Amino acid sequence: MCGIIGYLGDKNALEIMIEGLTKLEYRGYDSSGLTIVSNENLYTVKKEGRIEKLKAAVKDLNLKGHLGIGHTRWATHGEPSDINAHPHMNMKNTISVVHNGIIENYIELRRELEAEGIVFKSDTDTEVCAHIIDKYYEGDLYEAVRRAVKILKGAYALGICAKDEPGRLIAVKKENPLIMGIAKDGYYISSDILAILDKTKDIIYLKDGQIVDIKKDEYKITNFNGEIIEEKIETIDIKTSDATKEGFEHFMLKEIFEQPDVIKNTISRRLNSKGLIDFEDLKLTAETLKSINRIYIVACGTSYHSGLIGKVIFEKFTNILTTVEVSSEFSCNLPKLDENTLVIFISQSGETADSISALKAAREKHAKILSIVNVLGSTLARLSDYTAYTWAGPEISVASTKAYSSQLILLYLIAIDFSKKLNLIDEKAEMEILNNLKEIPKKLSSLLNDLEIYKTFAKIAVSKNSVFYLGRFLDYYTAKEAALKLKEISYVHAEALPAGELKHGPLALIERDTPVIVISTNEKLHEKMISTIKEVKARGAKTIAIVSGEYEAFESVSDYILKLPEIDSIFAPLVSVIPIQLLAYFGAIEIGSDVDKPRNLAKSVTVE
Ligand code: M6R
């Protein structure tokens, strides 16, 4: 939620702000703004709507300066508007602040400041930061910020500049992501590496409770007490092409097409010289694992759906009772946890507030914590006892696709690793499973050869206000992911049901031409799924069957059929997800929505 960028250096800060904000727009896109320090003055421009509006607003202003801060917003406090857009300023307009996060005690602080005569311009929580920093400002911006953060409660990443110190940029990190980039031309701060990937690969991952004081040719990092902290500069290994569409019309399509390589890569990173699965770097020993009597998998959205499949795989390969929970529910109804419980958090961003808060609750109960995350150095990764990265590369489209596939494949690999550590599987069986998994990329590629069929399916899916996805067992979980994907970017109400539940109520909703998409990848369940199709057809539904294995019997009952490559049903979720992602993608194209930035959403949800 929200992206911030800042720059102090030799180049034109305005260009860097606009380029950076365009790359951060996936984090929030209801308004944006920037401050440029030019001729010892602060020039601030803020616009409700997409970055394009901001670009248009600054186009003819001829703003030249070497220091700037910028922000792209996903509204939490105050509606999207020019006034509520960041940066926010003090009354004299001499201090400018961009913020990602939430100031939890802003109501109380606002009341106090108002009582002191401060007049607020916006409805945001952020504005209190500008006024408090102003209150403490005595010619040293760093000191003023250091005093201010002592009274700010909540989660925040801040970028701050002041008129009276035109060569100084201050940044603060507390529970929201912020990195610093060090380049020949100057210093950058950003919510995400992606925004500055073409400027530098030398990064400092700032830690919670740190303030960076950046001047022309030097910087210092301190804690909130002012003690200097030495932080390592890391040279990151992310390709610049990861942040571009590479000829695809949308990031989502590019990321769907990346999946065969992502799976290949995730597997190969986990094989040792003998070609066997290796998670030694996790340092989760056989001894520790043997003490675990219960696993919880906790996640949100698409990551939760991979967790549902993970539960089945974990129980199959480890015999450990495994439960899956949505993060926000897990925190408010915490089960009995202790040091013999392993809680696995799954998250693409590693910054999802609901998951972070669930992790903290689990930590208090002394549970062991493993996180499966994509973003390196993210909060969940840092708070966990063990972290396994999915290595899917940056995922930019709000709708998650390749992150999901990488989570799934990693869950299979971890489950088998656990199985080995628990002496439940021998090398021959492991090799057999690995051979199956290694075949997956080829199968995915075969589904990406011809996209016409998905366009036809998409037209049917978005032709009505309501769509049903049906499946049994693992296919039901894929159906849930399918429904989420369609809702999220095609704005069609989509509901996933375990096929057997249909007759217990939802069947009443089926009428002439209601689109019903049936996923059937387990031959043992084909007959039952065929009966389901007959039931909905009898009520007039238009049916699409996505089938693996013997499919002939589906031909006579379903209106449309998509045949998946042959695959053992336990691995089918890795394959059946491709058609449903493409169906949602072309559904979004059909209705003309903004595929990569669907309305009301943001890529990483850093508020509870
Ligand atoms: O970064 P996370 O995996 O923790 O995010 C969880 C959900 O917000 C995310 O999966 C969301 O549901 C996606 N937009 C779905 O495509």
Coordinates of C-alpha atoms and ligand atoms in Angstrom, one line a residue:
M1 CA 0.0 0.0 0.0
C2 CA 1.6 3.2 -1.1
G3 CA 5.0 3.6 -2.6
I4 CA 7.6 6.2 -1.7
I5 CA 10.7 7.3 -3.5
G6 CA 13.3 9.9 -2.7
Y7 CA 16.5 11.2 -4.4
L8 CA 19.5 13.4 -3.6
G9 CA 22.2 13.6 -6.2
D10 CA 23.5 15.1 -9.4
K11 CA 20.6 14.2 -11.6
N12 CA 17.3 15.9 -12.2
A13 CA 15.1 14.8 -9.3
L14 CA 11.8 15.4 -11.1
E15 CA 12.6 12.8 -13.8
I16 CA 13.7 10.3 -11.1
M17 CA 10.5 10.9 -9.2
I18 CA 8.2 10.4 -12.2
E19 CA 10.1 7.3 -13.4
G20 CA 10.2 5.8 -9.9
L21 CA 6.6 6.5 -9.1
T22 CA 5.5 4.9 -12.4
K23 CA 7.3 1.7 -11.3
L24 CA 5.8 1.9 -7.8
E25 CA 2.3 2.6 -9.1
Y26 CA 1.4 -1.1 -8.6
R27 CA 1.6 -0.4 -4.8
G28 CA -1.3 2.1 -4.9
Y29 CA -2.7 4.2 -7.6
D30 CA -5.5 6.5 -6.4
S31 CA -3.4 9.6 -6.3
S32 CA 0.3 10.6 -6.4
G33 CA 2.5 13.6 -5.7
L34 CA 6.0 14.9 -5.3
T35 CA 8.1 17.7 -3.8
I36 CA 11.1 19.0 -5.6
V37 CA 13.6 21.2 -3.8
S38 CA 14.6 23.9 -6.2
N39 CA 16.3 27.2 -5.6
E40 CA 16.0 26.7 -1.9
N41 CA 12.2 26.3 -2.2
L42 CA 9.9 23.4 -1.9
Y43 CA 7.6 22.8 -5.0
T44 CA 4.9 20.3 -4.3
V45 CA 2.4 18.9 -6.9
K46 CA -0.3 16.4 -5.9
K47 CA -3.0 14.8 -8.1
E48 CA -5.9 12.5 -7.5
G49 CA -5.9 9.6 -10.0
R50 CA -3.2 7.9 -11.9
I51 CA 0.5 9.0 -12.3
E52 CA -0.4 10.2 -15.8
K53 CA -2.3 13.1 -14.2
L54 CA 0.7 14.0 -12.1
K55 CA 3.0 13.8 -15.2
A56 CA 0.6 16.2 -17.0
A57 CA 0.6 18.5 -14.1
V58 CA 4.4 18.8 -13.8
K59 CA 5.1 18.8 -17.6
D60 CA 5.3 22.5 -18.1
L61 CA 6.5 23.6 -14.7
N62 CA 10.2 23.4 -15.5
L63 CA 10.9 22.1 -12.0
K64 CA 14.7 21.7 -11.7
G65 CA 16.3 20.4 -8.6
H66 CA 18.5 17.7 -7.2
L67 CA 16.5 16.6 -4.2
G68 CA 12.9 15.2 -4.3
I69 CA 10.4 12.9 -2.6
G70 CA 7.5 11.3 -4.3
H71 CA 4.5 9.1 -3.3
T72 CA 1.8 7.0 -4.9
R73 CA -1.2 6.3 -2.7
W74 CA -3.7 3.6 -1.8
A75 CA -6.1 5.5 0.5
T76 CA -6.6 4.5 4.1
H77 CA -7.3 7.7 5.9
G78 CA -9.2 10.2 3.8
E79 CA -10.7 9.7 0.3
P80 CA -8.5 9.8 -2.8
S81 CA -8.2 13.5 -3.6
D82 CA -5.6 16.2 -4.5
I83 CA -5.6 17.4 -0.9
N84 CA -5.2 13.9 0.7
A85 CA -2.5 12.9 -1.8
H86 CA 1.1 13.0 -0.4
P87 CA 3.4 14.8 0.2
H88 CA 2.0 16.5 3.3
M89 CA 3.4 19.7 4.7
N90 CA 3.6 21.8 7.8
M91 CA 1.6 25.0 8.0
K92 CA 4.5 27.2 6.6
N93 CA 5.0 24.7 3.8
T94 CA 8.7 24.3 4.7
I95 CA 8.7 20.6 5.6
S96 CA 7.5 17.9 3.3
V97 CA 6.7 14.3 4.1
V98 CA 5.8 11.2 2.2
H99 CA 4.6 8.2 4.2
N100 CA 3.7 4.5 3.6
G101 CA 1.9 2.9 6.6
I102 CA -0.4 4.0 9.3
I103 CA 0.1 6.4 12.2
E104 CA -2.0 4.7 14.8
N105 CA -2.1 7.5 17.4
Y106 CA -2.8 10.2 14.8
I107 CA -6.2 11.2 16.2
E108 CA -4.8 12.0 19.6
L109 CA -1.8 13.7 18.0
R110 CA -4.0 15.7 15.8
R111 CA -6.1 16.9 18.7
E112 CA -3.1 18.0 20.6
L113 CA -1.7 19.9 17.6
E114 CA -5.0 21.5 16.8
A115 CA -5.2 22.6 20.4
E116 CA -1.8 24.3 19.9
G117 CA -3.3 26.2 16.9
I118 CA -2.2 23.9 14.0
V119 CA -4.7 24.0 11.1
F120 CA -4.9 20.7 9.2
K121 CA -5.4 20.7 5.5
S122 CA -6.1 17.0 4.8
D123 CA -7.9 14.0 6.4
T124 CA -4.8 11.9 6.5
D125 CA -2.9 10.4 9.4
T126 CA 0.3 11.4 7.6
E127 CA -0.1 15.1 8.0
V128 CA 0.6 14.9 11.8
C129 CA 4.1 13.8 10.9
A130 CA 4.8 17.1 9.1
H131 CA 3.4 19.2 11.9
I132 CA 5.3 17.3 14.6
I133 CA 8.6 17.5 12.8
D134 CA 8.0 21.2 12.4
K135 CA 7.3 21.5 16.1
Y136 CA 10.7 20.0 16.9
Y137 CA 12.6 21.7 14.1
E138 CA 15.4 23.9 15.3
G139 CA 17.6 24.0 12.2
D140 CA 18.5 20.3 12.2
L141 CA 16.0 18.1 10.2
Y142 CA 17.5 14.8 11.4
E143 CA 17.2 15.8 15.0
A144 CA 13.6 17.0 14.5
V145 CA 12.7 13.7 12.8
R146 CA 14.5 11.7 15.5
R147 CA 12.4 13.4 18.2
A148 CA 9.2 13.0 16.2
V149 CA 9.5 9.3 15.6
K150 CA 9.7 8.8 19.4
I151 CA 6.0 9.8 19.7
L152 CA 4.7 8.3 16.4
K153 CA 3.0 5.0 17.0
G154 CA 2.3 2.5 14.2
A155 CA 4.0 1.4 11.0
Y156 CA 5.7 3.8 8.8
A157 CA 8.3 4.4 6.1
L158 CA 8.9 8.1 5.7
G159 CA 10.8 10.4 3.3
I160 CA 11.3 14.0 4.5
C161 CA 12.9 17.1 3.2
A162 CA 12.9 20.7 4.4
K163 CA 13.2 24.1 2.7
D164 CA 15.9 25.3 5.1
E165 CA 18.1 22.3 4.4
P166 CA 18.0 21.9 0.6
G167 CA 20.8 19.4 0.6
R168 CA 19.4 16.9 3.1
L169 CA 17.0 14.0 2.7
I170 CA 15.9 12.0 5.7
A171 CA 14.2 8.6 5.6
V172 CA 12.8 6.5 8.4
K173 CA 11.8 2.8 8.4
K174 CA 9.5 1.2 10.9
E175 CA 7.6 -1.9 9.9
N176 CA 7.1 -0.8 6.3
P177 CA 9.5 -1.6 3.6
L178 CA 12.2 0.9 2.7
I179 CA 15.5 0.4 0.9
M180 CA 18.3 2.8 0.2
G181 CA 20.2 2.8 -3.2
I182 CA 23.7 4.0 -3.5
A183 CA 24.7 5.1 -7.0
K184 CA 27.5 7.1 -8.5
D185 CA 25.1 10.0 -9.1
G186 CA 23.6 10.1 -5.6
Y187 CA 21.4 8.4 -3.1
Y188 CA 17.9 6.9 -3.5
I189 CA 15.3 5.8 -1.1
S190 CA 12.4 3.6 -2.3
S191 CA 9.7 1.2 -1.1
D192 CA 10.9 -1.3 -3.6
I193 CA 14.1 -2.1 -5.4
L194 CA 12.2 -2.2 -8.7
A195 CA 11.8 1.6 -8.8
I196 CA 15.5 2.1 -8.9
L197 CA 16.8 -1.0 -10.5
D198 CA 18.0 0.9 -13.6
K199 CA 19.9 3.3 -11.4
T200 CA 21.8 1.1 -9.1
K201 CA 22.1 -2.5 -7.8
D202 CA 23.9 -1.4 -4.6
I203 CA 21.3 -1.5 -1.9
I204 CA 21.0 -1.2 1.8
Y205 CA 18.0 -3.0 3.3
L206 CA 17.0 -0.6 6.1
K207 CA 15.8 -2.3 9.3
D208 CA 13.0 -1.3 11.6
G209 CA 13.8 1.6 13.9
Q210 CA 16.4 3.1 11.6
I211 CA 16.8 6.7 10.3
V212 CA 19.0 7.6 7.4
D213 CA 20.4 11.1 7.2
I214 CA 21.5 11.7 3.6
K215 CA 23.6 14.7 2.5
K216 CA 25.3 15.4 -0.8
D217 CA 28.3 13.0 -0.5
E218 CA 27.6 11.2 2.7
Y219 CA 25.0 9.4 4.7
K220 CA 24.6 8.0 8.1
I221 CA 22.2 5.4 9.5
T222 CA 21.2 5.6 13.2
N223 CA 18.7 4.1 15.4
F224 CA 16.0 6.2 17.1
N225 CA 18.4 7.0 19.9
G226 CA 20.9 8.5 17.5
E227 CA 23.4 5.7 17.7
I228 CA 25.3 5.1 14.4
I229 CA 24.6 1.8 12.8
E230 CA 26.8 0.3 10.1
E231 CA 24.7 -1.5 7.5
K232 CA 26.1 -3.7 4.7
I233 CA 25.7 -2.6 1.1
E234 CA 24.4 -5.6 -0.9
T235 CA 24.7 -5.9 -4.6
I236 CA 21.4 -7.4 -5.7
D237 CA 21.0 -9.9 -8.5
I238 CA 17.8 -8.7 -10.2
K239 CA 17.6 -8.1 -13.9
T240 CA 16.4 -4.7 -15.1
S241 CA 14.1 -6.7 -17.5
D242 CA 12.2 -8.0 -14.4
A243 CA 10.7 -4.5 -14.0
T244 CA 9.6 -4.1 -17.6
K245 CA 6.9 -5.7 -19.7
E246 CA 9.4 -7.1 -22.3
G247 CA 7.0 -6.8 -25.2
F248 CA 3.9 -8.2 -23.4
E249 CA 0.8 -6.0 -23.3
H250 CA 0.5 -6.4 -19.5
F251 CA 2.7 -7.5 -16.6
M252 CA 0.1 -10.2 -15.8
L253 CA 0.5 -11.8 -19.2
K254 CA 4.3 -11.6 -19.0
E255 CA 4.2 -13.2 -15.6
I256 CA 1.8 -16.0 -16.7
F257 CA 4.3 -16.8 -19.5
E258 CA 7.2 -16.8 -17.1
Q259 CA 5.8 -19.7 -15.1
P260 CA 7.5 -22.6 -16.9
D261 CA 10.9 -20.9 -16.2
V262 CA 10.0 -20.0 -12.7
I263 CA 9.1 -23.5 -11.8
K264 CA 12.3 -24.8 -13.4
N265 CA 14.3 -22.3 -11.5
T266 CA 12.7 -22.9 -8.2
I267 CA 13.3 -26.7 -8.5
S268 CA 16.9 -26.3 -9.7
R269 CA 17.8 -24.0 -6.8
R270 CA 16.7 -26.7 -4.4
L271 CA 18.7 -29.6 -5.9
N272 CA 22.1 -30.7 -4.6
S273 CA 25.0 -32.1 -6.6
K274 CA 23.3 -35.5 -6.4
G275 CA 20.2 -34.1 -7.9
L276 CA 18.3 -34.6 -4.6
I277 CA 16.2 -32.0 -2.8
D278 CA 18.2 -29.9 -0.4
F279 CA 17.0 -27.4 2.2
E280 CA 20.1 -27.4 4.3
D281 CA 20.3 -23.6 4.3
L282 CA 17.0 -23.5 6.1
K283 CA 18.7 -25.1 9.2
L284 CA 15.4 -26.8 10.1
T285 CA 16.9 -30.0 11.4
A286 CA 15.4 -33.5 11.4
E287 CA 15.5 -33.3 15.2
T288 CA 13.5 -30.1 15.3
L289 CA 11.1 -31.5 12.7
K290 CA 10.5 -34.6 14.8
S291 CA 9.4 -32.5 17.7
I292 CA 6.6 -30.9 15.5
N293 CA 3.2 -32.4 16.1
R294 CA 1.1 -29.8 14.3
I295 CA 1.4 -27.5 11.3
Y296 CA -0.6 -24.4 10.5
I297 CA -0.3 -22.7 7.2
V298 CA -1.3 -19.1 7.3
A299 CA -1.7 -16.7 4.4
C300 CA -4.0 -14.3 2.5
G301 CA -5.6 -14.3 -0.9
T302 CA -3.8 -16.3 -3.6
S303 CA -1.1 -17.3 -1.1
Y304 CA -3.9 -18.8 1.1
H305 CA -5.0 -20.8 -1.9
S306 CA -1.6 -22.3 -2.4
G307 CA -1.7 -23.0 1.4
L308 CA -4.9 -25.0 0.9
I309 CA -3.1 -27.3 -1.6
G310 CA 0.0 -27.2 0.7
K311 CA -2.1 -28.7 3.5
V312 CA -3.0 -31.8 1.4
I313 CA 0.6 -32.2 0.3
F314 CA 2.0 -31.8 3.8
E315 CA -0.4 -34.3 5.3
K316 CA 0.3 -36.8 2.5
F317 CA 4.1 -36.5 2.8
T318 CA 4.7 -35.8 6.5
N319 CA 1.7 -37.4 8.3
I320 CA 1.6 -34.2 10.4
L321 CA -1.9 -32.8 11.0
T322 CA -2.0 -29.5 9.0
T323 CA -4.5 -26.8 9.2
V324 CA -4.8 -23.8 6.8
E325 CA -6.0 -20.4 8.0
V326 CA -6.6 -17.0 6.5
S327 CA -4.1 -14.7 8.4
S328 CA -6.7 -12.1 9.6
E329 CA -8.8 -15.0 11.1
F330 CA -5.9 -16.8 12.6
S331 CA -4.9 -13.7 14.6
C332 CA -8.4 -13.1 16.0
N333 CA -9.0 -16.8 16.9
L334 CA -5.6 -18.0 17.8
P335 CA -5.5 -21.8 18.2
K336 CA -3.4 -23.5 20.8
L337 CA 0.2 -23.1 19.8
D338 CA 3.5 -24.0 21.4
E339 CA 7.1 -24.9 20.6
N340 CA 5.9 -28.1 19.0
T341 CA 3.8 -26.2 16.4
L342 CA 5.2 -25.1 13.1
V343 CA 3.4 -22.2 11.6
I344 CA 4.2 -21.7 7.9
F345 CA 3.4 -18.2 6.5
I346 CA 3.1 -17.9 2.7
S347 CA 3.3 -14.5 1.1
Q348 CA 4.5 -13.1 -2.2
S349 CA 5.4 -9.6 -0.8
G350 CA 6.4 -10.7 2.7
E351 CA 4.8 -7.4 3.8
T352 CA 1.1 -8.3 4.2
A353 CA 0.1 -6.7 7.4
D354 CA -2.5 -9.4 8.3
S355 CA 0.2 -12.1 8.0
I356 CA 2.8 -10.0 9.9
S357 CA 0.4 -9.6 12.8
A358 CA -0.5 -13.3 12.8
L359 CA 3.2 -14.1 12.8
K360 CA 3.8 -11.9 15.8
A361 CA 0.9 -13.6 17.6
A362 CA 2.3 -17.1 16.8
R363 CA 5.8 -15.9 18.0
E364 CA 4.4 -15.0 21.4
K365 CA 3.2 -18.5 21.8
H366 CA 6.7 -19.8 21.0
A367 CA 5.6 -21.6 17.8
K368 CA 8.4 -22.2 15.3
I369 CA 8.0 -20.1 12.2
L370 CA 8.8 -20.8 8.6
S371 CA 8.0 -18.3 5.9
I372 CA 7.7 -18.9 2.2
V373 CA 8.2 -15.5 0.6
N374 CA 9.2 -14.1 -2.7
V375 CA 10.5 -10.7 -1.8
L376 CA 14.1 -10.9 -0.5
G377 CA 14.7 -9.3 2.9
S378 CA 10.9 -8.6 3.4
T379 CA 9.5 -8.3 6.9
L380 CA 8.0 -11.8 7.1
A381 CA 11.4 -13.2 6.0
R382 CA 13.2 -11.2 8.7
L383 CA 10.8 -12.2 11.5
S384 CA 10.8 -15.9 10.8
D385 CA 13.0 -18.7 12.2
Y386 CA 13.3 -20.2 8.8
T387 CA 12.8 -18.6 5.4
A388 CA 12.5 -20.3 2.0
Y389 CA 12.4 -17.9 -0.9
T390 CA 10.3 -18.8 -3.9
W391 CA 12.7 -17.0 -6.4
A392 CA 9.8 -16.1 -8.8
G393 CA 11.4 -12.7 -9.5
P394 CA 9.5 -9.5 -9.0
E395 CA 5.8 -9.9 -9.5
I396 CA 4.3 -6.5 -10.6
S397 CA 0.7 -7.2 -11.7
V398 CA -1.6 -6.9 -8.7
A399 CA -3.2 -10.3 -9.7
S400 CA -0.7 -12.9 -8.5
T401 CA 0.2 -15.6 -11.0
K402 CA 3.8 -16.7 -11.0
A403 CA 4.2 -16.2 -7.3
Y404 CA 1.4 -18.7 -6.8
S405 CA 3.1 -21.4 -9.0
S406 CA 6.4 -20.8 -7.3
Q407 CA 4.7 -21.2 -3.8
L408 CA 3.1 -24.4 -4.9
I409 CA 6.2 -26.0 -6.3
L410 CA 8.1 -24.9 -3.1
L411 CA 5.4 -26.5 -0.9
Y412 CA 5.9 -29.8 -2.8
L413 CA 9.6 -29.6 -2.4
I414 CA 9.5 -28.7 1.3
A415 CA 7.0 -31.4 2.0
I416 CA 9.3 -34.0 0.4
D417 CA 12.3 -32.6 2.3
F418 CA 10.3 -33.0 5.6
S419 CA 9.3 -36.5 4.5
K420 CA 13.0 -37.4 4.1
K421 CA 13.9 -35.9 7.4
L422 CA 11.2 -37.9 9.1
N423 CA 12.4 -41.0 7.3
L424 CA 9.1 -41.5 5.5
I425 CA 10.4 -41.6 2.0
D426 CA 13.4 -43.2 0.3
E427 CA 15.6 -41.9 -2.4
K428 CA 13.9 -43.8 -5.2
A429 CA 10.5 -42.4 -4.3
E430 CA 12.0 -38.9 -4.0
M431 CA 13.5 -39.2 -7.5
E432 CA 10.2 -40.4 -8.9
I433 CA 8.4 -37.4 -7.5
L434 CA 11.2 -35.1 -8.7
N435 CA 10.9 -36.5 -12.2
N436 CA 7.2 -35.7 -12.2
L437 CA 7.9 -32.2 -11.0
K438 CA 10.6 -31.6 -13.6
E439 CA 8.0 -32.4 -16.3
I440 CA 5.7 -29.6 -15.2
P441 CA 7.4 -26.7 -17.1
K442 CA 6.9 -28.5 -20.4
K443 CA 3.3 -29.1 -19.7
L444 CA 2.7 -25.5 -18.8
S445 CA 4.4 -24.4 -22.0
S446 CA 2.1 -26.6 -24.0
L447 CA -0.9 -24.7 -22.5
L448 CA 0.6 -21.4 -23.5
N449 CA 1.0 -22.2 -27.2
D450 CA -2.4 -21.1 -28.4
L451 CA -4.4 -18.5 -26.5
E452 CA -7.6 -18.5 -28.7
I453 CA -9.5 -21.0 -26.6
Y454 CA -9.0 -18.9 -23.4
K455 CA -10.4 -15.8 -25.2
T456 CA -13.6 -17.8 -26.1
F457 CA -13.9 -19.0 -22.5
A458 CA -13.4 -15.5 -21.2
K459 CA -16.2 -14.1 -23.4
I460 CA -18.5 -16.7 -21.9
A461 CA -17.3 -16.1 -18.3
V462 CA -17.9 -12.3 -18.4
S463 CA -21.2 -12.5 -20.4
K464 CA -23.2 -12.8 -17.1
N465 CA -23.0 -11.2 -13.7
S466 CA -22.2 -14.4 -11.9
V467 CA -19.8 -17.3 -12.7
F468 CA -19.4 -20.6 -10.8
Y469 CA -16.2 -22.6 -10.6
L470 CA -16.7 -26.2 -9.4
G471 CA -14.2 -28.8 -8.3
R472 CA -13.6 -31.6 -5.8
F473 CA -10.6 -32.0 -3.5
L474 CA -7.5 -30.3 -5.0
D475 CA -9.5 -29.0 -7.9
Y476 CA -11.8 -27.1 -5.5
Y477 CA -8.8 -25.2 -4.3
T478 CA -7.8 -24.4 -7.8
A479 CA -11.5 -23.3 -8.4
K480 CA -11.1 -20.9 -5.4
E481 CA -8.0 -19.4 -7.0
A482 CA -9.9 -19.2 -10.3
A483 CA -12.8 -17.3 -8.8
L484 CA -10.5 -14.9 -7.0
K485 CA -8.6 -14.1 -10.2
L486 CA -11.8 -13.5 -12.2
K487 CA -13.3 -11.3 -9.5
E488 CA -10.2 -9.3 -9.0
I489 CA -9.5 -8.2 -12.6
S490 CA -12.8 -8.8 -14.5
Y491 CA -15.1 -7.5 -11.8
V492 CA -17.5 -10.4 -12.3
H493 CA -18.9 -12.1 -9.3
A494 CA -17.3 -15.5 -9.2
E495 CA -17.9 -18.2 -6.7
A496 CA -16.0 -21.4 -6.2
L497 CA -17.8 -24.4 -4.8
P498 CA -16.9 -27.9 -3.8
A499 CA -19.0 -29.6 -6.6
G500 CA -20.8 -31.8 -4.1
E501 CA -22.2 -28.8 -2.3
L502 CA -24.0 -27.5 -5.3
K503 CA -27.2 -29.4 -4.6
H504 CA -27.2 -28.1 -1.0
G505 CA -28.3 -24.6 -2.0
P506 CA -26.3 -22.8 -4.7
L507 CA -28.0 -24.9 -7.4
A508 CA -30.9 -22.4 -7.0
L509 CA -28.7 -19.7 -8.6
I510 CA -28.2 -21.6 -11.8
E511 CA -30.3 -20.3 -14.7
R512 CA -30.2 -20.1 -18.5
D513 CA -26.6 -19.5 -19.7
T514 CA -25.1 -19.1 -16.2
P515 CA -21.4 -19.8 -16.9
V516 CA -20.2 -22.9 -14.9
I517 CA -16.6 -23.8 -15.1
V518 CA -15.7 -27.3 -13.9
I519 CA -12.2 -28.4 -13.1
S520 CA -11.7 -32.2 -13.1
T521 CA -8.1 -33.5 -12.9
N522 CA -8.6 -36.6 -10.8
E523 CA -9.9 -39.6 -12.8
K524 CA -11.4 -41.2 -9.7
L525 CA -13.7 -38.2 -9.4
H526 CA -14.5 -37.8 -13.1
E527 CA -17.8 -39.7 -12.9
K528 CA -19.1 -37.5 -10.1
M529 CA -18.0 -34.3 -11.9
I530 CA -19.8 -35.5 -15.0
S531 CA -23.0 -35.9 -12.9
T532 CA -22.4 -32.3 -11.6
I533 CA -22.2 -31.0 -15.2
K534 CA -25.4 -32.8 -16.0
E535 CA -27.1 -31.3 -13.0
V536 CA -26.2 -27.7 -14.0
K537 CA -26.9 -28.3 -17.7
A538 CA -30.4 -29.5 -16.8
R539 CA -30.9 -26.0 -15.3
G540 CA -29.6 -24.3 -18.5
A541 CA -26.0 -23.5 -17.5
K542 CA -23.3 -23.0 -20.1
T543 CA -20.4 -25.3 -19.1
I544 CA -16.7 -25.3 -19.7
A545 CA -14.9 -28.4 -18.4
I546 CA -11.1 -28.3 -17.8
V547 CA -10.1 -31.9 -17.7
S548 CA -7.1 -34.1 -17.2
G549 CA -7.0 -37.8 -18.1
E550 CA -10.0 -39.6 -19.7
Y551 CA -12.0 -36.8 -21.1
E552 CA -14.2 -38.4 -23.8
A553 CA -17.1 -38.8 -21.4
F554 CA -17.1 -35.0 -20.8
E555 CA -17.4 -34.3 -24.5
S556 CA -21.0 -35.5 -24.6
V557 CA -22.1 -33.4 -21.6
S558 CA -20.2 -30.2 -21.5
D559 CA -20.5 -27.3 -24.0
Y560 CA -16.8 -26.7 -24.1
I561 CA -13.8 -28.8 -23.1
L562 CA -10.2 -27.9 -22.4
K563 CA -7.9 -30.9 -22.2
L564 CA -5.0 -30.6 -19.9
P565 CA -1.7 -32.5 -20.4
E566 CA -1.6 -35.9 -18.7
I567 CA -0.5 -35.5 -15.0
D568 CA -0.7 -37.4 -11.8
S569 CA -3.7 -35.8 -10.0
I570 CA -1.6 -34.8 -6.9
F571 CA 0.5 -32.5 -9.1
A572 CA -2.4 -31.3 -11.2
P573 CA -2.9 -27.9 -9.4
L574 CA 0.5 -26.8 -10.9
V575 CA -1.0 -27.2 -14.4
S576 CA -4.7 -26.5 -14.1
V577 CA -4.0 -23.0 -12.8
I578 CA -2.7 -21.8 -16.3
P579 CA -6.1 -21.9 -18.1
I580 CA -7.9 -20.2 -15.2
Q581 CA -5.3 -17.4 -15.1
L582 CA -5.6 -16.9 -18.8
L583 CA -9.4 -17.0 -18.6
A584 CA -9.3 -14.2 -16.0
Y585 CA -6.8 -12.2 -18.0
F586 CA -8.8 -12.3 -21.2
G587 CA -12.0 -11.6 -19.2
A588 CA -10.3 -8.4 -18.0
I589 CA -9.3 -7.5 -21.6
E590 CA -12.9 -8.3 -22.7
I591 CA -14.4 -5.8 -20.2
G592 CA -11.6 -3.3 -20.7
S593 CA -10.4 -3.1 -17.1
D594 CA -7.0 -2.0 -16.1
V595 CA -5.5 -5.5 -16.0
D596 CA -2.4 -4.8 -13.9
K597 CA -4.0 -2.3 -11.6
P598 CA -7.6 -3.4 -10.9
R599 CA -9.8 -0.9 -9.1
N600 CA -9.7 -0.6 -5.3
L601 CA -6.7 -2.9 -4.9
A602 CA -3.0 -2.7 -4.4
K603 CA -0.2 -5.2 -4.8
S604 CA 1.0 -5.4 -1.2
V605 CA -1.6 -4.9 1.5
T606 CA 0.3 -3.3 4.4
V607 CA -2.8 -2.4 6.5
E608 CA -4.9 -4.8 8.6
Ligands
M6R1 O1 1.9 -10.6 -0.8 P1 0.9 -11.7 -0.3 O2 1.1 -13.0 -1.0 O3 0.9 -11.8 1.2 O4 -0.5 -11.1 -0.7 C1 -1.7 -11.8 -0.3 C2 -2.8 -11.3 -1.1 O5 -3.1 -9.9 -0.9 C3 -2.7 -11.5 -2.6 O6 -2.4 -12.9 -2.9 C4 -3.9 -11.1 -3.4 O7 -5.0 -11.9 -3.0 C5 -3.7 -11.1 -4.9 N1 -3.9 -9.8 -5.4 C6 -4.5 -12.1 -5.6 O8 -4.2 -12.1 -7.0

